[in-house]
Coordinates of N, CA and C in Angstrom, one line a residue:
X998 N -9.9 23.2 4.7 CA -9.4 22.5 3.5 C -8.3 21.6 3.9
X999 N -7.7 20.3 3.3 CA -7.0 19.4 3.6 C -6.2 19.8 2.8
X1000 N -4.9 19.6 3.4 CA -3.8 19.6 2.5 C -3.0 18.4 2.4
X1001 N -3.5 17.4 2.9 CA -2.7 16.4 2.7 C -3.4 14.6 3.7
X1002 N -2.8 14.0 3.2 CA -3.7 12.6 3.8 C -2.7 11.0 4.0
X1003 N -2.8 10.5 4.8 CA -2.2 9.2 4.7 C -3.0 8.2 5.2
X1004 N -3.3 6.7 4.3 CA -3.4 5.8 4.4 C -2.9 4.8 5.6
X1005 N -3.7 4.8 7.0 CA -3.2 3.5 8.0 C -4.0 2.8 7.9
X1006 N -3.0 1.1 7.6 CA -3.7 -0.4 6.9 C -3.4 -0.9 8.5
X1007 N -4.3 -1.6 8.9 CA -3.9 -2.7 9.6 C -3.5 -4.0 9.0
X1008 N -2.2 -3.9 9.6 CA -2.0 -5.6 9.5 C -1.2 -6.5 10.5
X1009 N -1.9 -8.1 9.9 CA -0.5 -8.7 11.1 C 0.9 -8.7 11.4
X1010 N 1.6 -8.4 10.4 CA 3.1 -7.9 10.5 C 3.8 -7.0 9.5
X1011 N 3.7 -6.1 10.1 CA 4.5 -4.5 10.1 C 5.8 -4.7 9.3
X1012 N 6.6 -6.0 9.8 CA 7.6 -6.2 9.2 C 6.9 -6.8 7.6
X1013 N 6.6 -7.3 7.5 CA 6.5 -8.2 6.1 C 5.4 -7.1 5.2
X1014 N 5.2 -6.3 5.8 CA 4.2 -5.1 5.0 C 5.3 -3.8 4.1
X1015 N 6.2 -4.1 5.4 CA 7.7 -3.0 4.7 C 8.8 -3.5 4.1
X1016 N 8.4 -4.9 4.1 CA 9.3 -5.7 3.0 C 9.5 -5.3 1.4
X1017 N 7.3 -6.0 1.8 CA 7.0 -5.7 0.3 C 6.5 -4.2 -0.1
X1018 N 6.5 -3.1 0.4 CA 6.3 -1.9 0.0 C 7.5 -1.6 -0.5
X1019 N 9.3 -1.7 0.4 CA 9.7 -1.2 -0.1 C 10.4 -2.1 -1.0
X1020 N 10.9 -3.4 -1.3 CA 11.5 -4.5 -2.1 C 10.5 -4.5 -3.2
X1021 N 9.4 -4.6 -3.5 CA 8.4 -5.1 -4.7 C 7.6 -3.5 -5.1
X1022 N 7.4 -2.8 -4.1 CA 7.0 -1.0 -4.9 C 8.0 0.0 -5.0
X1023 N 8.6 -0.1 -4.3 CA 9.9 0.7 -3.7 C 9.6 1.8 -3.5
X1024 N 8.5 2.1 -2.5 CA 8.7 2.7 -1.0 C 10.0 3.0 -0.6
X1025 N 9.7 4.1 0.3 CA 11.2 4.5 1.1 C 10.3 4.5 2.3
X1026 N 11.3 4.1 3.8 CA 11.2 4.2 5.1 C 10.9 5.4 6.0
X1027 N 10.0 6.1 5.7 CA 9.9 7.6 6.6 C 10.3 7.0 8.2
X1028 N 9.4 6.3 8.8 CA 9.3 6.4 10.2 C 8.7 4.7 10.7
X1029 N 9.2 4.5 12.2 CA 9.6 2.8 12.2 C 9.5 2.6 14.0
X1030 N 8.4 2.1 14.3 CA 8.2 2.6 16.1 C 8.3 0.8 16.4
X1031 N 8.8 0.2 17.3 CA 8.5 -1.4 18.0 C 8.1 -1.2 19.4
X1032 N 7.4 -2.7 19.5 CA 6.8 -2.5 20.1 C 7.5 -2.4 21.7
X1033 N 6.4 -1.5 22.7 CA 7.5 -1.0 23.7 C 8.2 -2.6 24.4
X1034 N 9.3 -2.5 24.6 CA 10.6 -3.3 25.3 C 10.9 -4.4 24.2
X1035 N 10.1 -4.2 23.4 CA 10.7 -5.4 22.1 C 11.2 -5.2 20.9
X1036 N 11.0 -5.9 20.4 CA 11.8 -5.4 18.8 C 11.0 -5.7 17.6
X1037 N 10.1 -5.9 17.5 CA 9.4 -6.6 16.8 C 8.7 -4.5 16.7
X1038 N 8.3 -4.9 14.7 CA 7.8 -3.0 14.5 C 5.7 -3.7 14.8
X1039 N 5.6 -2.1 15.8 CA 4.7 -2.3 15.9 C 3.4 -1.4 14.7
X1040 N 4.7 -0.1 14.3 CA 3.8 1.0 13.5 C 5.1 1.2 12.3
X1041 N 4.9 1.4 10.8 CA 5.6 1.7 9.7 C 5.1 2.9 9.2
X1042 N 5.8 4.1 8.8 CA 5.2 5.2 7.7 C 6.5 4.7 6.5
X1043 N 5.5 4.6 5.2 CA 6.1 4.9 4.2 C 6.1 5.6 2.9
X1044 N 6.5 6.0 2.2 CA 6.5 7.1 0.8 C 7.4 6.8 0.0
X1045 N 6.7 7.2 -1.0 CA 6.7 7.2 -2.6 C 6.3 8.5 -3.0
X1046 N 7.6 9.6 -2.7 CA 7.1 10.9 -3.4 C 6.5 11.4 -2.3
X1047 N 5.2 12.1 -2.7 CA 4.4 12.9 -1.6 C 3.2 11.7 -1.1
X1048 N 3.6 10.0 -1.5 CA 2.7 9.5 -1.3 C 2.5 8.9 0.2
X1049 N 2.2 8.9 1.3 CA 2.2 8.2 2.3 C 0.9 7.1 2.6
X1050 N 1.9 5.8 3.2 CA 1.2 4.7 3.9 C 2.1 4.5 5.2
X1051 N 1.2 4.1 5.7 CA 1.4 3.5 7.6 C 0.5 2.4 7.5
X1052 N 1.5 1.8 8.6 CA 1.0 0.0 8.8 C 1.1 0.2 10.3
X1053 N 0.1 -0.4 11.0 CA 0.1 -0.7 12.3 C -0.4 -2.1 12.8
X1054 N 0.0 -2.5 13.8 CA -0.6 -4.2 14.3 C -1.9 -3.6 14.7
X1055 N -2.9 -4.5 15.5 CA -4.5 -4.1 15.7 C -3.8 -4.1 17.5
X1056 N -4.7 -3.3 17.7 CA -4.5 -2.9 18.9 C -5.3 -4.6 19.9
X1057 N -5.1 -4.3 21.4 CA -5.9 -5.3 22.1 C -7.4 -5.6 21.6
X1058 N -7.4 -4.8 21.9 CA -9.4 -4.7 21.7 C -9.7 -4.7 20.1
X1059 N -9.1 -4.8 19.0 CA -9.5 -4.9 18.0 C -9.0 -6.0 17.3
X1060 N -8.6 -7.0 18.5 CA -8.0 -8.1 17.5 C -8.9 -9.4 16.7
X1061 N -10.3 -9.4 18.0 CA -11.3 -10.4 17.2 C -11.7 -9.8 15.9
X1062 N -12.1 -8.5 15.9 CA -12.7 -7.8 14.8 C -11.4 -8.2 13.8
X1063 N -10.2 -8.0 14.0 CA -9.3 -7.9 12.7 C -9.0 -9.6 12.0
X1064 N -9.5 -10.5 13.1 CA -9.1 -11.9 12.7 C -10.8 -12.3 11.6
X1065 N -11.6 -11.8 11.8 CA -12.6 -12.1 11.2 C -12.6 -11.3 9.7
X1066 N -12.1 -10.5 9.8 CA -11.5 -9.8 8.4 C -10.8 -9.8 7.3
X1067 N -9.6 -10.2 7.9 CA -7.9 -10.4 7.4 C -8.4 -11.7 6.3
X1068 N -9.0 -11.9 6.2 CA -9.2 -13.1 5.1 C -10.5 -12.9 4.3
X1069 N -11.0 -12.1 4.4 CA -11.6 -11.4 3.5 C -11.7 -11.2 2.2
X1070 N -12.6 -11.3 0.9 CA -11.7 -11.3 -0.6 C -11.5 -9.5 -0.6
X1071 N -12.6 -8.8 0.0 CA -12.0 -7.6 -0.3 C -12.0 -6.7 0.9
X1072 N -11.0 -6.7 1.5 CA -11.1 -5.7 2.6 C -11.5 -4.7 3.0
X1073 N -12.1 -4.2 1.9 CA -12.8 -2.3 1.9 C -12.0 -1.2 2.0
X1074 N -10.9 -1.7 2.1 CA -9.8 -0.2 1.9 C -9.0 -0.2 0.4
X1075 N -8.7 0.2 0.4 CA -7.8 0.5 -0.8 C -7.0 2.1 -1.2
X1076 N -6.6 2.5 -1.9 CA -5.7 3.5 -2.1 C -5.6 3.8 -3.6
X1077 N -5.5 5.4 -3.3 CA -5.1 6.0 -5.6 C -4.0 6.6 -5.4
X1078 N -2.8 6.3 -5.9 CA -1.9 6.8 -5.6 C -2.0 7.2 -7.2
X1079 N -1.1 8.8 -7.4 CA -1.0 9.8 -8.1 C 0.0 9.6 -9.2
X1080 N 0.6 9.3 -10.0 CA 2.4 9.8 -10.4 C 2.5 10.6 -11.2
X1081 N 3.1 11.9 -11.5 CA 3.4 13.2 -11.7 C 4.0 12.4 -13.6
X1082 N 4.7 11.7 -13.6 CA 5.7 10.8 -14.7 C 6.0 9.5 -14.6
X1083 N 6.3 8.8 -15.5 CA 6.9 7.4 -15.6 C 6.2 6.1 -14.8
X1084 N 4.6 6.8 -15.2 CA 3.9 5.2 -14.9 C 3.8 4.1 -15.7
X1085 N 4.4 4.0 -17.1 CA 4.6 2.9 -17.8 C 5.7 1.9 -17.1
X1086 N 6.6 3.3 -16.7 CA 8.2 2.2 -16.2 C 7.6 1.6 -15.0
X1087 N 7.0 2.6 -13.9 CA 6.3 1.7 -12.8 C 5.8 0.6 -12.7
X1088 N 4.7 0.2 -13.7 CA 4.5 -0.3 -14.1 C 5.1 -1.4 -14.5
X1089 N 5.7 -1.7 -15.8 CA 6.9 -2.9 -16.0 C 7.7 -3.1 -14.4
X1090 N 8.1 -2.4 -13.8 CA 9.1 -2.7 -12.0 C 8.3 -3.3 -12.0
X1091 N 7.1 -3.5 -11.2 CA 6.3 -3.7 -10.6 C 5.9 -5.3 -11.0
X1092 N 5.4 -5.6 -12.6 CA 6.0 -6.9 -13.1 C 6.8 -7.7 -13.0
X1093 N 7.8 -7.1 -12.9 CA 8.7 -7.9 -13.0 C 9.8 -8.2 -11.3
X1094 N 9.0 -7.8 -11.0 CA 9.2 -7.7 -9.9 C 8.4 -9.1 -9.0
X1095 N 7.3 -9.2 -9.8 CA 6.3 -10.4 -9.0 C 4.8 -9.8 -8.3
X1096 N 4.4 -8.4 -8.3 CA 3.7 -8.1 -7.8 C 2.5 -8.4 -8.5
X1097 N 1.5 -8.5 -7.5 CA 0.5 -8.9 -8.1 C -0.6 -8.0 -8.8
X1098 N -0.7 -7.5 -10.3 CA -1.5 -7.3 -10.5 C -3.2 -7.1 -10.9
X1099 N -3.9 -6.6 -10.5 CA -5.4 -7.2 -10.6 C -5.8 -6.4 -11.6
X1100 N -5.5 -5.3 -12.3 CA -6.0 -4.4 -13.8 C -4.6 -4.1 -14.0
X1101 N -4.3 -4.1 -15.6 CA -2.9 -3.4 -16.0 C -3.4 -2.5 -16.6
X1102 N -2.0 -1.7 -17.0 CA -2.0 -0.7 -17.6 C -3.3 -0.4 -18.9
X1103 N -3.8 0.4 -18.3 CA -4.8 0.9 -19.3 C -5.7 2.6 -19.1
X1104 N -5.8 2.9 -20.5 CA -6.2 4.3 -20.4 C -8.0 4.7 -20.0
X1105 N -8.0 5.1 -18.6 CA -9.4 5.2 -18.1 C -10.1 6.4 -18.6
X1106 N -11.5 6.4 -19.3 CA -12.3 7.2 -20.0 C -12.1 8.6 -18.9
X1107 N -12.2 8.6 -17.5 CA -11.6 9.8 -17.1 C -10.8 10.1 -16.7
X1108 N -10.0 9.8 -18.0 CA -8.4 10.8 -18.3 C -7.4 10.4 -17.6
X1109 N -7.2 9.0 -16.8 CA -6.2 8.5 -16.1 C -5.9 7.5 -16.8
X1110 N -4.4 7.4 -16.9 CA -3.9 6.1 -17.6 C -3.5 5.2 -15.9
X1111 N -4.2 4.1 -15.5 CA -4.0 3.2 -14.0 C -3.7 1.9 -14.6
X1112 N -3.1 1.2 -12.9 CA -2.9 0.0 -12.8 C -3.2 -0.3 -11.8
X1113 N -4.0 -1.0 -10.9 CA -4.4 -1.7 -9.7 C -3.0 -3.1 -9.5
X1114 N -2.7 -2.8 -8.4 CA -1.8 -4.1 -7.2 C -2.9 -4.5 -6.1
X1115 N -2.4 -5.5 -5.6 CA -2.9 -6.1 -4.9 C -1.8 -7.0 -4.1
X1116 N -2.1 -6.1 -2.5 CA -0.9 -6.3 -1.6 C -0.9 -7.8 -1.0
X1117 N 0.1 -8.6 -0.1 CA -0.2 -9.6 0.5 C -1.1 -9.5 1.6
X1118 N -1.6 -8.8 1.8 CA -3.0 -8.3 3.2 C -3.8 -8.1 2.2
X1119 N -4.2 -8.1 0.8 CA -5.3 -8.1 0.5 C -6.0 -6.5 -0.3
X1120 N -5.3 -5.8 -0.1 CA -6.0 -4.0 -0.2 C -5.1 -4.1 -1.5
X1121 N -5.7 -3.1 -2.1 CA -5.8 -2.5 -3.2 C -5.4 -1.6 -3.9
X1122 N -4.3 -0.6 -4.2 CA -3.6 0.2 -4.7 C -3.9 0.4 -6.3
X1123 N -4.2 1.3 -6.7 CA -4.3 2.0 -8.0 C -3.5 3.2 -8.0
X1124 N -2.6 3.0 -9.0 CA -1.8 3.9 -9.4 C -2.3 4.6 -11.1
X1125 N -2.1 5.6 -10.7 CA -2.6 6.4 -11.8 C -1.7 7.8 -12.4
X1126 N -1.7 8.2 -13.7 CA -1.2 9.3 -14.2 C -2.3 9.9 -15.0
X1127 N -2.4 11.0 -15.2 CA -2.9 11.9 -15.9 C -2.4 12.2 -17.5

């Protein structure tokens, strides 16, 4: 049995992925690796509660596969993030904030009240309450 799970997105910059997670979702910074002798981040963990995301750059060997991708309309990943309370207020932040929404707030026939974002890489976040 699983007790728990996190989301790793590739993208092209680690920095500008933990900009907007934590300035436009507000994310908090778990953990922050660069790359070796540089400075530049090569790997991000972030959370929202019990929620975790990680960003990583594409490794050597996966960089043609990731440039034929990265521009993609739908990337095939995406994410359901949970909230225990105060998905309306998330919601308005998140507005007014500038983020981009692709479904607002609305009550889904199974039992979740969601809102779908849509990050600057493209993936797809649905946030949802019960």
């Amino acid at each position: 049995m699983m007790k728990s799970g996190e989301a790793v997105l590739v993208v092209d910059s680690v920095e500008d992925a933990v900009k907007f997670y934590t300035d436009k979702l507000a994310f908090d910074i778990a953990d922050l690796m660069t790359v070796e002798g540089g400075s530049a981040l090569s790997y991000a963990s972030l959370r929202k509660g019990k929620c975790f995301i990680s960003f990583r750059v594409p490794k050597p060997d996966e960089v043609v596969d990731f440039s034929q991708i990265k521009y993609a309309p739908m990337r095939g990943c995406g994410m359901f993030a949970v909230a225990k309370k105060g998905l309306e207020k998330y919601y308005n932040r998140c507005k007014g904030k500038g983020v981009t929404i692709i479904e607002h707030l609305a009550d889904q026939p199974w039992g979740y009240k969601t809102f779908v974002v849509k990050d600057p890489f493209g993936f797809k976040i649905m946030f949802g309450e019960m």
